[in-house]
PDB file of C-alpha atoms in Angstrom:
ATOM      1  CA  MET A 244      -6.303   1.259 -14.745  1.00 51.00           C
ATOM      2  CA  THR A 245      -6.536  -2.457 -13.990  1.00 53.00           C
ATOM      3  CA  LEU A 246      -4.117  -4.494 -11.913  1.00 52.00           C
ATOM      4  CA  ARG A 247      -3.157  -6.601 -14.925  1.00 65.00           C
ATOM      5  CA  SER A 248      -2.563  -3.674 -17.291  1.00 75.00           C
ATOM      6  CA  ARG A 249      -0.219  -1.796 -14.949  1.00 76.00           C
ATOM      7  CA  LYS A 250       1.811  -4.910 -14.197  1.00 83.00           C
ATOM      8  CA  ALA A 251       2.066  -5.677 -17.911  1.00 87.00           C
ATOM      9  CA  GLU A 252       3.251  -2.130 -18.674  1.00 89.00           C
ATOM     10  CA  VAL A 253       5.991  -2.292 -16.051  1.00 91.00           C
ATOM     11  CA  VAL A 254       7.169  -5.789 -16.968  1.00 91.00           C
ATOM     12  CA  GLU A 255       7.316  -5.004 -20.674  1.00 91.00           C
ATOM     13  CA  ALA A 256       9.159  -1.707 -20.143  1.00 92.00           C
ATOM     14  CA  LEU A 257      11.796  -3.257 -17.883  1.00 92.00           C
ATOM     15  CA  ALA A 258      12.256  -6.350 -20.021  1.00 88.00           C
ATOM     16  CA  ARG A 259      12.701  -4.145 -23.076  1.00 90.00           C
ATOM     17  CA  ALA A 260      15.280  -2.065 -21.198  1.00 92.00           C
ATOM     18  CA  HIS A 261      17.116  -5.274 -20.303  1.00 89.00           C
ATOM     19  CA  ASN A 262      17.161  -6.471 -23.911  1.00 86.00           C
ATOM     20  CA  GLU A 263      18.463  -3.063 -25.009  1.00 89.00           C
ATOM     21  CA  ASP A 264      21.155  -3.072 -22.288  1.00 90.00           C
ATOM     22  CA  ARG A 265      19.852   0.050 -20.565  1.00 91.00           C
ATOM     23  CA  LEU A 266      18.436  -1.462 -17.393  1.00 93.00           C
ATOM     24  CA  HIS A 267      19.143   0.569 -14.260  1.00 95.00           C
ATOM     25  CA  HIS A 268      20.761  -1.204 -11.313  1.00 96.00           C
ATOM     26  CA  ALA A 269      17.959  -0.365  -8.836  1.00 97.00           C
ATOM     27  CA  TYR A 270      14.238   0.389  -8.993  1.00 98.00           C
ATOM     28  CA  ILE A 271      11.687   1.472  -6.414  1.00 97.00           C
ATOM     29  CA  PHE A 272       8.187   0.118  -7.040  1.00 96.00           C
ATOM     30  CA  SER A 273       6.030   2.588  -5.122  1.00 91.00           C
ATOM     31  CA  GLY A 274       2.271   2.459  -4.574  1.00 85.00           C
ATOM     32  CA  PRO A 275      -0.543   1.356  -2.277  1.00 79.00           C
ATOM     33  CA  ALA A 276      -0.674  -2.165  -0.916  1.00 78.00           C
ATOM     34  CA  GLY A 277      -2.306  -4.626  -3.280  1.00 76.00           C
ATOM     35  CA  THR A 278      -1.408  -2.857  -6.534  1.00 82.00           C
ATOM     36  CA  GLY A 279       0.804  -5.634  -7.911  1.00 86.00           C
ATOM     37  CA  LYS A 280       4.318  -4.436  -7.043  1.00 93.00           C
ATOM     38  CA  LEU A 281       5.752  -7.778  -5.920  1.00 94.00           C
ATOM     39  CA  GLU A 282       3.954  -9.642  -8.705  1.00 93.00           C
ATOM     40  CA  ALA A 283       5.445  -7.265 -11.287  1.00 95.00           C
ATOM     41  CA  ALA A 284       8.936  -7.807  -9.852  1.00 96.00           C
ATOM     42  CA  GLU A 285       8.462 -11.577 -10.044  1.00 96.00           C
ATOM     43  CA  GLU A 286       7.144 -11.426 -13.613  1.00 94.00           C
ATOM     44  CA  PHE A 287      10.006  -9.175 -14.713  1.00 95.00           C
ATOM     45  CA  ALA A 288      12.533 -11.589 -13.209  1.00 95.00           C
ATOM     46  CA  ALA A 289      10.835 -14.485 -15.011  1.00 93.00           C
ATOM     47  CA  GLN A 290      11.198 -12.676 -18.330  1.00 90.00           C
ATOM     48  CA  VAL A 291      14.909 -11.988 -17.967  1.00 90.00           C
ATOM     49  CA  PHE A 292      15.585 -15.431 -16.476  1.00 89.00           C
ATOM     50  CA  SER A 293      14.143 -17.056 -19.614  1.00 82.00           C
ATOM     51  CA  PRO A 294      16.752 -17.983 -22.217  1.00 59.00           C
ATOM     52  CA  ALA A 295      15.607 -15.389 -24.727  1.00 53.00           C
ATOM     53  CA  GLY A 296      13.732 -12.935 -22.552  1.00 45.00           C
ATOM     54  CA  LEU A 297      10.529 -11.150 -23.456  1.00 46.00           C
ATOM     55  CA  PHE A 298      10.953 -11.151 -27.225  1.00 45.00           C
ATOM     56  CA  GLY A 299      12.365 -14.637 -27.783  1.00 44.00           C
ATOM     57  CA  ALA A 300      11.401 -18.254 -27.395  1.00 46.00           C
ATOM     58  CA  GLY A 301      12.173 -18.723 -23.702  1.00 64.00           C
ATOM     59  CA  ASP A 302       9.816 -20.165 -21.126  1.00 80.00           C
ATOM     60  CA  PRO A 303       8.976 -17.360 -18.663  1.00 85.00           C
ATOM     61  CA  ALA A 304       6.014 -19.332 -17.278  1.00 88.00           C
ATOM     62  CA  ALA A 305       8.322 -22.065 -15.991  1.00 89.00           C
ATOM     63  CA  ALA A 306      10.702 -19.479 -14.552  1.00 90.00           C
ATOM     64  CA  LEU A 307       7.817 -17.669 -12.865  1.00 92.00           C
ATOM     65  CA  ALA A 308       6.592 -20.881 -11.259  1.00 93.00           C
ATOM     66  CA  ARG A 309      10.039 -21.472  -9.776  1.00 93.00           C
ATOM     67  CA  ILE A 310      10.308 -17.879  -8.596  1.00 95.00           C
ATOM     68  CA  ARG A 311       6.942 -17.955  -6.846  1.00 93.00           C
ATOM     69  CA  ALA A 312       7.829 -21.274  -5.242  1.00 93.00           C
ATOM     70  CA  ARG A 313      11.087 -19.593  -4.092  1.00 93.00           C
ATOM     71  CA  HIS A 314      13.068 -22.312  -5.861  1.00 93.00           C
ATOM     72  CA  HIS A 315      15.046 -20.157  -8.297  1.00 94.00           C
ATOM     73  CA  PRO A 316      18.639 -19.569  -7.119  1.00 93.00           C
ATOM     74  CA  ASP A 317      18.954 -16.189  -8.838  1.00 95.00           C
ATOM     75  CA  PHE A 318      15.842 -14.600  -7.327  1.00 96.00           C
ATOM     76  CA  LEU A 319      16.376 -13.330  -3.786  1.00 97.00           C
ATOM     77  CA  LEU A 320      13.471 -12.000  -1.724  1.00 97.00           C
ATOM     78  CA  VAL A 321      14.107 -10.051   1.477  1.00 96.00           C
ATOM     79  CA  GLU A 322      10.942  -9.641   3.559  1.00 93.00           C
ATOM     80  CA  PRO A 323      10.126  -7.932   6.856  1.00 91.00           C
ATOM     81  CA  GLU A 324       9.882  -9.852  10.081  1.00 87.00           C
ATOM     82  CA  GLU A 325       7.516  -8.256  12.594  1.00 77.00           C
ATOM     83  CA  ASP A 326       7.164  -5.189  10.323  1.00 75.00           C
ATOM     84  CA  ALA A 327      10.933  -4.538  10.123  1.00 87.00           C
ATOM     85  CA  ILE A 328      13.814  -5.633   7.905  1.00 93.00           C
ATOM     86  CA  ALA A 329      16.893  -6.443   9.953  1.00 91.00           C
ATOM     87  CA  VAL A 330      20.431  -5.637   8.879  1.00 94.00           C
ATOM     88  CA  ASP A 331      21.387  -9.331   8.861  1.00 95.00           C
ATOM     89  CA  ALA A 332      18.782 -10.097   6.191  1.00 95.00           C
ATOM     90  CA  VAL A 333      20.162  -7.370   3.925  1.00 96.00           C
ATOM     91  CA  ARG A 334      23.756  -8.413   4.583  1.00 96.00           C
ATOM     92  CA  GLU A 335      22.975 -12.002   3.614  1.00 95.00           C
ATOM     93  CA  ALA A 336      21.431 -10.858   0.330  1.00 95.00           C
ATOM     94  CA  ILE A 337      24.457  -8.637  -0.382  1.00 94.00           C
ATOM     95  CA  ARG A 338      26.801 -11.537   0.383  1.00 94.00           C
ATOM     96  CA  GLN A 339      25.074 -13.686  -2.218  1.00 92.00           C
ATOM     97  CA  VAL A 340      25.137 -11.068  -4.974  1.00 91.00           C
ATOM     98  CA  ASN A 341      28.917 -10.916  -4.784  1.00 88.00           C
ATOM     99  CA  TYR A 342      28.877 -14.194  -6.726  1.00 90.00           C
ATOM    100  CA  ALA A 343      27.869 -14.624 -10.355  1.00 91.00           C
ATOM    101  CA  PRO A 344      24.318 -15.820 -11.104  1.00 92.00           C
ATOM    102  CA  LEU A 345      23.984 -19.592 -11.123  1.00 91.00           C
ATOM    103  CA  GLU A 346      21.533 -20.002 -14.015  1.00 89.00           C
ATOM    104  CA  ALA A 347      20.182 -16.695 -15.290  1.00 90.00           C
ATOM    105  CA  PRO A 348      21.954 -13.857 -17.107  1.00 89.00           C
ATOM    106  CA  LEU A 349      21.500 -11.709 -14.013  1.00 92.00           C
ATOM    107  CA  ARG A 350      20.326 -11.939 -10.420  1.00 95.00           C
ATOM    108  CA  VAL A 351      17.259 -10.054  -9.114  1.00 96.00           C
ATOM    109  CA  VAL A 352      17.048  -9.007  -5.465  1.00 98.00           C
ATOM    110  CA  VAL A 353      13.627  -7.841  -4.262  1.00 98.00           C
ATOM    111  CA  ILE A 354      13.324  -6.074  -0.909  1.00 98.00           C
ATOM    112  CA  ARG A 355       9.654  -6.153  -0.014  1.00 95.00           C
ATOM    113  CA  ASP A 356       8.230  -3.259   2.041  1.00 93.00           C
ATOM    114  CA  ALA A 357      11.667  -1.670   1.927  1.00 95.00           C
ATOM    115  CA  HIS A 358      10.508   1.264   4.057  1.00 93.00           C
ATOM    116  CA  GLY A 359      10.689  -1.228   6.934  1.00 91.00           C
ATOM    117  CA  MET A 360      14.488  -1.396   6.815  1.00 94.00           C
ATOM    118  CA  ASN A 361      16.071  -0.297  10.062  1.00 90.00           C
ATOM    119  CA  PRO A 362      18.783   2.407   9.737  1.00 91.00           C
ATOM    120  CA  GLN A 363      21.624  -0.126   9.738  1.00 94.00           C
ATOM    121  CA  ALA A 364      19.999  -2.192   7.008  1.00 95.00           C
ATOM    122  CA  ALA A 365      19.323   0.893   4.890  1.00 95.00           C
ATOM    123  CA  ASN A 366      22.959   1.984   5.139  1.00 96.00           C
ATOM    124  CA  VAL A 367      24.237  -1.466   4.168  1.00 96.00           C
ATOM    125  CA  LEU A 368      22.017  -1.351   1.090  1.00 96.00           C
ATOM    126  CA  LEU A 369      23.128   2.195   0.300  1.00 96.00           C
ATOM    127  CA  LYS A 370      26.797   1.175   0.191  1.00 95.00           C
ATOM    128  CA  THR A 371      25.924  -1.551  -2.295  1.00 95.00           C
ATOM    129  CA  LEU A 372      23.886   0.801  -4.473  1.00 96.00           C
ATOM    130  CA  GLU A 373      26.817   3.223  -4.541  1.00 94.00           C
ATOM    131  CA  GLU A 374      28.971   0.471  -6.085  1.00 93.00           C
ATOM    132  CA  PRO A 375      26.438  -1.959  -7.546  1.00 92.00           C
ATOM    133  CA  PRO A 376      27.689  -5.466  -8.277  1.00 91.00           C
ATOM    134  CA  PRO A 377      27.606  -6.608 -11.909  1.00 88.00           C
ATOM    135  CA  HIS A 378      24.817  -8.915 -13.036  1.00 92.00           C
ATOM    136  CA  THR A 379      22.525  -7.871 -10.160  1.00 96.00           C
ATOM    137  CA  LYS A 380      19.397  -5.716 -10.185  1.00 97.00           C
ATOM    138  CA  PHE A 381      17.591  -4.498  -7.083  1.00 98.00           C
ATOM    139  CA  ILE A 382      13.859  -3.856  -6.788  1.00 98.00           C
ATOM    140  CA  LEU A 383      12.533  -2.201  -3.631  1.00 98.00           C
ATOM    141  CA  THR A 384       8.776  -2.336  -3.125  1.00 96.00           C
ATOM    142  CA  THR A 385       7.157   0.178  -0.808  1.00 92.00           C
ATOM    143  CA  THR A 386       3.864   1.773   0.115  1.00 85.00           C
ATOM    144  CA  ASP A 387       5.697   4.854   1.424  1.00 84.00           C
ATOM    145  CA  ALA A 388       8.779   5.813  -0.587  1.00 87.00           C
ATOM    146  CA  HIS A 389       9.387   8.918   1.527  1.00 85.00           C
ATOM    147  CA  ARG A 390      10.407   6.677   4.433  1.00 87.00           C
ATOM    148  CA  LEU A 391      13.344   5.371   2.411  1.00 92.00           C
ATOM    149  CA  LEU A 392      16.684   7.126   2.781  1.00 93.00           C
ATOM    150  CA  GLN A 393      16.881  10.033   0.359  1.00 92.00           C
ATOM    151  CA  THR A 394      20.251   8.725  -0.808  1.00 95.00           C
ATOM    152  CA  VAL A 395      18.692   5.338  -1.590  1.00 95.00           C
ATOM    153  CA  ARG A 396      15.924   7.060  -3.569  1.00 94.00           C
ATOM    154  CA  SER A 397      18.438   9.151  -5.494  1.00 94.00           C
ATOM    155  CA  ARG A 398      20.332   6.041  -6.603  1.00 96.00           C
ATOM    156  CA  SER A 399      17.207   4.266  -7.803  1.00 96.00           C
ATOM    157  CA  GLN A 400      14.590   4.852 -10.464  1.00 95.00           C
ATOM    158  CA  THR A 401      11.037   5.059  -9.154  1.00 95.00           C
ATOM    159  CA  VAL A 402       8.224   3.177 -10.875  1.00 94.00           C
ATOM    160  CA  ARG A 403       4.810   4.249  -9.611  1.00 90.00           C
ATOM    161  CA  PHE A 404       1.875   1.907  -9.144  1.00 86.00           C
ATOM    162  CA  PRO A 405      -1.198   4.152  -8.881  1.00 79.00           C
ATOM    163  CA  PRO A 406      -4.293   3.221  -6.877  1.00 69.00           C
ATOM    164  CA  LEU A 407      -6.625   1.001  -8.837  1.00 59.00           C
ATOM    165  CA  SER A 408     -10.092   2.111  -9.839  1.00 58.00           C
ATOM    166  CA  SER A 409     -13.014   0.833  -7.774  1.00 56.00           C
ATOM    167  CA  GLY A 410     -14.070  -1.269 -10.751  1.00 58.00           C
ATOM    168  CA  ALA A 411     -10.627  -2.862 -11.000  1.00 57.00           C
ATOM    169  CA  VAL A 412     -10.599  -3.665  -7.280  1.00 52.00           C
ATOM    170  CA  ALA A 413     -14.087  -5.182  -7.483  1.00 50.00           C
ATOM    171  CA  ALA A 414     -13.075  -7.293 -10.493  1.00 55.00           C
ATOM    172  CA  ALA A 415      -9.987  -8.597  -8.691  1.00 53.00           C
ATOM    173  CA  LEU A 416     -12.039  -9.528  -5.626  1.00 48.00           C
ATOM    174  CA  GLY A 417     -14.730 -11.423  -7.498  1.00 51.00           C
ATOM    175  CA  PRO A 418     -18.512 -11.402  -6.996  1.00 46.00           C
ATOM    176  CA  ASN A 419     -18.375 -10.719  -3.258  1.00 48.00           C
ATOM    177  CA  GLY A 420     -16.063  -7.746  -3.531  1.00 49.00           C
ATOM    178  CA  ALA A 421     -18.095  -5.039  -5.231  1.00 50.00           C
ATOM    179  CA  HIS A 422     -19.415  -3.592  -1.974  1.00 49.00           C
ATOM    180  CA  LEU A 423     -15.865  -3.297  -0.600  1.00 52.00           C
ATOM    181  CA  ALA A 424     -14.241  -1.651  -3.589  1.00 53.00           C
ATOM    182  CA  HIS A 425     -15.225   1.918  -2.716  1.00 53.00           C
ATOM    183  CA  TRP A 426     -13.361   2.005   0.592  1.00 51.00           C
ATOM    184  CA  ALA A 427     -10.233   0.173  -0.664  1.00 54.00           C
ATOM    185  CA  GLU A 428      -8.458   3.349  -1.848  1.00 55.00           C
ATOM    186  CA  GLY A 429      -7.166   1.458  -4.887  1.00 50.00           C
ATOM    187  CA  SER A 430      -5.814  -1.503  -2.902  1.00 58.00           C
ATOM    188  CA  VAL A 431      -6.901  -5.079  -3.572  1.00 54.00           C
ATOM    189  CA  GLN A 432      -5.043  -6.215  -0.463  1.00 61.00           C
ATOM    190  CA  ARG A 433      -6.974  -3.883   1.818  1.00 60.00           C
ATOM    191  CA  SER A 434     -10.297  -5.076   0.449  1.00 58.00           C
ATOM    192  CA  ARG A 435      -9.306  -8.732   0.739  1.00 57.00           C
ATOM    193  CA  GLU A 436      -8.366  -8.225   4.369  1.00 61.00           C
ATOM    194  CA  LEU A 437     -11.813  -6.831   5.084  1.00 58.00           C
ATOM    195  CA  LEU A 438     -13.589  -9.442   2.995  1.00 53.00           C
ATOM    196  CA  GLU A 439     -11.880 -12.339   4.786  1.00 59.00           C
ATOM    197  CA  SER A 440     -12.261 -11.145   8.369  1.00 66.00           C
ATOM    198  CA  ALA A 441     -15.607 -10.759  10.100  1.00 68.00           C
ATOM    199  CA  GLU A 442     -13.821  -9.066  12.986  1.00 74.00           C
ATOM    200  CA  ARG A 443     -12.287  -6.454  10.717  1.00 73.00           C
ATOM    201  CA  ARG A 444     -15.584  -5.876   8.919  1.00 77.00           C
ATOM    202  CA  GLY A 445     -17.102  -5.266  12.336  1.00 86.00           C
ATOM    203  CA  LEU A 446     -14.367  -2.794  13.266  1.00 87.00           C
ATOM    204  CA  HIS A 447     -14.800  -0.945   9.980  1.00 86.00           C
ATOM    205  CA  GLY A 448     -18.562  -0.651  10.441  1.00 89.00           C
ATOM    206  CA  GLU A 449     -18.408   0.224  14.144  1.00 93.00           C
ATOM    207  CA  ALA A 450     -15.971   3.069  13.474  1.00 93.00           C
ATOM    208  CA  ALA A 451     -18.367   4.594  10.942  1.00 93.00           C
ATOM    209  CA  ARG A 452     -21.458   4.164  13.119  1.00 94.00           C
ATOM    210  CA  LEU A 453     -19.787   5.792  16.111  1.00 94.00           C
ATOM    211  CA  LEU A 454     -18.556   8.798  14.151  1.00 94.00           C
ATOM    212  CA  LEU A 455     -21.951   9.263  12.512  1.00 93.00           C
ATOM    213  CA  GLY A 456     -23.593   9.073  15.937  1.00 92.00           C
ATOM    214  CA  GLU A 457     -21.290  11.801  17.207  1.00 90.00           C
ATOM    215  CA  TRP A 458     -22.120  13.936  14.190  1.00 90.00           C
ATOM    216  CA  GLU A 459     -25.828  13.533  14.809  1.00 88.00           C
ATOM    217  CA  ALA A 460     -25.406  14.498  18.482  1.00 85.00           C
ATOM    218  CA  SER A 461     -22.816  17.250  17.889  1.00 75.00           C
ATOM    219  CA  PRO A 462     -21.494  19.229  19.692  1.00 69.00           C
ATOM    220  CA  ARG A 463     -21.338  16.827  22.646  1.00 71.00           C
ATOM    221  CA  ILE A 464     -17.961  15.588  23.907  1.00 68.00           C
ATOM    222  CA  PRO A 465     -17.006  12.563  21.748  1.00 76.00           C
ATOM    223  CA  SER A 466     -16.482  10.253  24.717  1.00 84.00           C
ATOM    224  CA  ALA A 467     -17.825   7.153  22.938  1.00 88.00           C
ATOM    225  CA  ILE A 468     -15.285   7.418  20.127  1.00 90.00           C
ATOM    226  CA  LEU A 469     -12.434   8.146  22.541  1.00 89.00           C
ATOM    227  CA  ALA A 470     -13.350   5.007  24.470  1.00 90.00           C
ATOM    228  CA  PHE A 471     -13.567   3.050  21.204  1.00 92.00           C
ATOM    229  CA  VAL A 472     -10.125   4.068  19.903  1.00 91.00           C
ATOM    230  CA  GLU A 473      -8.542   3.119  23.231  1.00 88.00           C
ATOM    231  CA  GLY A 474      -8.800  -0.456  21.987  1.00 88.00           C
ATOM    232  CA  VAL A 475      -7.468   0.264  18.487  1.00 88.00           C
ATOM    233  CA  ARG A 476      -3.717  -0.266  18.724  1.00 82.00           C
ATOM    234  CA  GLU A 477      -2.580  -2.510  15.873  1.00 80.00           C
ATOM    235  CA  GLU A 478      -1.288  -0.538  12.889  1.00 75.00           C
ATOM    236  CA  ALA A 479      -3.581  -2.343  10.447  1.00 74.00           C
ATOM    237  CA  ASP A 480      -6.602  -1.635  12.664  1.00 83.00           C
ATOM    238  CA  VAL A 481      -5.679   2.036  13.016  1.00 86.00           C
ATOM    239  CA  GLU A 482      -5.523   2.336   9.233  1.00 81.00           C
ATOM    240  CA  LEU A 483      -8.821   0.485   8.886  1.00 84.00           C
ATOM    241  CA  VAL A 484     -10.544   2.966  11.218  1.00 90.00           C
ATOM    242  CA  LEU A 485      -9.053   5.929   9.361  1.00 89.00           C
ATOM    243  CA  CYS A 486     -10.207   4.546   6.004  1.00 85.00           C
ATOM    244  CA  SER A 487     -13.681   3.986   7.436  1.00 89.00           C
ATOM    245  CA  TRP A 488     -13.837   7.592   8.608  1.00 92.00           C
ATOM    246  CA  LEU A 489     -12.533   8.971   5.318  1.00 88.00           C
ATOM    247  CA  GLY A 490     -15.229   6.980   3.552  1.00 87.00           C
ATOM    248  CA  LEU A 491     -17.883   8.361   5.885  1.00 91.00           C
ATOM    249  CA  ILE A 492     -16.709  11.945   5.311  1.00 91.00           C
ATOM    250  CA  ARG A 493     -16.894  11.393   1.575  1.00 88.00           C
ATOM    251  CA  ASP A 494     -20.346   9.825   1.969  1.00 89.00           C
ATOM    252  CA  LEU A 495     -21.653  12.864   3.814  1.00 90.00           C
ATOM    253  CA  ALA A 496     -20.282  15.129   1.087  1.00 88.00           C
ATOM    254  CA  VAL A 497     -22.197  13.300  -1.668  1.00 87.00           C
ATOM    255  CA  ALA A 498     -25.236  12.063   0.262  1.00 87.00           C
ATOM    256  CA  GLY A 499     -28.428  12.874  -1.595  1.00 77.00           C
ATOM    257  CA  LEU A 500     -26.789  12.814  -5.035  1.00 83.00           C
ATOM    258  CA  GLY A 501     -27.642   9.194  -5.740  1.00 80.00           C
ATOM    259  CA  LEU A 502     -23.995   8.126  -5.893  1.00 82.00           C
ATOM    260  CA  PRO A 503     -22.664   4.852  -4.433  1.00 82.00           C
ATOM    261  CA  LEU A 504     -21.572   5.217  -0.809  1.00 85.00           C
ATOM    262  CA  HIS A 505     -18.757   3.580   1.119  1.00 82.00           C
ATOM    263  CA  HIS A 506     -21.212   2.953   3.961  1.00 88.00           C
ATOM    264  CA  GLU A 507     -24.342   2.142   2.002  1.00 88.00           C
ATOM    265  CA  GLU A 508     -26.058   0.784   5.122  1.00 91.00           C
ATOM    266  CA  LEU A 509     -25.957   4.309   6.620  1.00 93.00           C
ATOM    267  CA  ARG A 510     -27.442   6.089   3.592  1.00 92.00           C
ATOM    268  CA  GLY A 511     -30.710   7.174   5.244  1.00 93.00           C
ATOM    269  CA  ARG A 512     -29.002   8.745   8.253  1.00 94.00           C
ATOM    270  CA  LEU A 513     -26.370  10.400   6.078  1.00 92.00           C
ATOM    271  CA  GLU A 514     -28.959  11.904   3.744  1.00 91.00           C
ATOM    272  CA  ALA A 515     -30.896  13.289   6.716  1.00 91.00           C
ATOM    273  CA  LEU A 516     -27.740  14.854   8.110  1.00 90.00           C
ATOM    274  CA  ALA A 517     -26.638  16.220   4.731  1.00 87.00           C
ATOM    275  CA  VAL A 518     -29.761  18.375   4.497  1.00 83.00           C
ATOM    276  CA  HIS A 519     -28.253  20.588   7.201  1.00 77.00           C
ATOM    277  CA  ARG A 520     -24.710  20.626   5.721  1.00 70.00           C
ATOM    278  CA  VAL A 521     -25.374  22.427   2.429  1.00 63.00           C
ATOM    279  CA  GLY A 522     -22.535  24.835   1.642  1.00 60.00           C
ATOM    280  CA  LYS A 523     -20.199  23.377   4.277  1.00 68.00           C
ATOM    281  CA  SER A 524     -17.944  21.239   2.071  1.00 72.00           C
ATOM    282  CA  LEU A 525     -14.828  23.078   3.267  1.00 82.00           C
ATOM    283  CA  GLU A 526     -15.417  21.754   6.780  1.00 86.00           C
ATOM    284  CA  LEU A 527     -15.405  18.184   5.473  1.00 86.00           C
ATOM    285  CA  ALA A 528     -12.213  18.819   3.503  1.00 87.00           C
ATOM    286  CA  GLU A 529     -10.577  20.064   6.701  1.00 90.00           C
ATOM    287  CA  LYS A 530     -11.486  16.791   8.408  1.00 90.00           C
ATOM    288  CA  CYS A 531      -9.757  14.825   5.658  1.00 89.00           C
ATOM    289  CA  GLY A 532      -6.731  17.045   6.219  1.00 89.00           C
ATOM    290  CA  ALA A 533      -6.834  16.283   9.944  1.00 91.00           C
ATOM    291  CA  ILE A 534      -6.696  12.546   9.205  1.00 90.00           C
ATOM    292  CA  HIS A 535      -3.708  13.096   6.914  1.00 86.00           C
ATOM    293  CA  ARG A 536      -1.922  15.064   9.650  1.00 88.00           C
ATOM    294  CA  PHE A 537      -2.682  12.254  12.095  1.00 88.00           C
ATOM    295  CA  ARG A 538      -0.985   9.767   9.764  1.00 82.00           C
ATOM    296  CA  VAL A 539       2.089  11.989   9.480  1.00 79.00           C
ATOM    297  CA  PHE A 540       2.165  12.440  13.261  1.00 80.00           C
ATOM    298  CA  ARG A 541       2.018   8.676  13.744  1.00 76.00           C
ATOM    299  CA  GLU A 542       4.971   8.137  11.410  1.00 69.00           C
ATOM    300  CA  ARG A 543       7.125  10.747  13.115  1.00 70.00           C
ATOM    301  CA  ASN A 544       6.053  10.448  16.741  1.00 67.00           C
ATOM    302  CA  GLY A 545       4.348   7.124  17.255  1.00 65.00           C
ATOM    303  CA  ASN A 546       2.347   8.208  20.339  1.00 73.00           C
ATOM    304  CA  LEU A 547      -1.026   6.767  19.456  1.00 77.00           C
ATOM    305  CA  ARG A 548      -2.919   8.100  22.480  1.00 78.00           C
ATOM    306  CA  THR A 549      -1.777  11.670  21.860  1.00 82.00           C
ATOM    307  CA  GLY A 550      -2.701  11.317  18.202  1.00 85.00           C
ATOM    308  CA  TRP A 551      -6.225  10.093  18.951  1.00 89.00           C
ATOM    309  CA  ASP A 552      -6.723  12.869  21.520  1.00 89.00           C
ATOM    310  CA  TYR A 553      -5.869  15.382  18.792  1.00 88.00           C
ATOM    311  CA  LEU A 554      -7.795  13.788  15.938  1.00 91.00           C
ATOM    312  CA  VAL A 555     -11.139  12.773  17.436  1.00 91.00           C
ATOM    313  CA  PRO A 556     -12.309  16.263  18.548  1.00 90.00           C
ATOM    314  CA  THR A 557     -11.391  17.702  15.138  1.00 91.00           C
ATOM    315  CA  LEU A 558     -13.816  15.285  13.470  1.00 91.00           C
ATOM    316  CA  GLN A 559     -16.824  16.808  15.225  1.00 88.00           C
ATOM    317  CA  LEU A 560     -19.214  18.807  13.063  1.00 85.00           C
ATOM    318  CA  ALA A 561     -19.790  22.460  13.809  1.00 75.00           C
ATOM    319  CA  LYS A 562     -23.402  23.489  14.353  1.00 67.00           C
TER     320      LYS A 562
END
């Protein structure tokens, strides 16, 4: 599925529901970063802000331009500051929705990265969703819906934005993006971040080279990787390293089959190593599982050093 087609599906479905007076009061747009969740919310708002909506003679393009310039009084966007959404930001949005829309038939409130709401903010929102104000619709975008309060999820309808295909990611990135699409895990945003930052490209490549070096020298103690991850502390960098390693694990599983690789520059070394890994695909699957458990541990515990100390040894290959 392409970025454009999924957005169009969502916008048309919600605009149709609005025209048929069956629009829910709250939606959760859930999916990986860079899959068009905020853009779909903006485009939906533009449709219903137009005089005749999706199926009439309104001017959604003009409304969309105002929304994206943040100049439309009936479109409210609540965004995280330093990766968190404070209670005051949610309270201010709630205060405004107690009044009737100024221009449009309804008001749209978008809470971006809603999983970043602190507990107080989430509870303020919950009280509003329990008794939703008239003429107001809420859209919560998130990359991790399970971090939202269960009671917030139960009072909202979830709209899923699946990962994009590698071809769709490459098309969105343009001519320089094809070689990044395989590692993006369906996220245009993740690929753009790598494409635009030489430092991040270096981190991505260094993570793969170090893990491959440890595999080639296995079963030695992975001291080089442990020293490397000591300097990986930012959340975005942690995720970049994990994606690099997942790509490398996948590459080893398919090396020698002539398929495109995440780390194409390491093909020769991977193919040489794969000769000795025939029939050991379960071991590689277990390593993917270890990375997933590391992510869960990070969400619940937050102790990065303990997490690395657990994860890195599990990524070693058995002889």
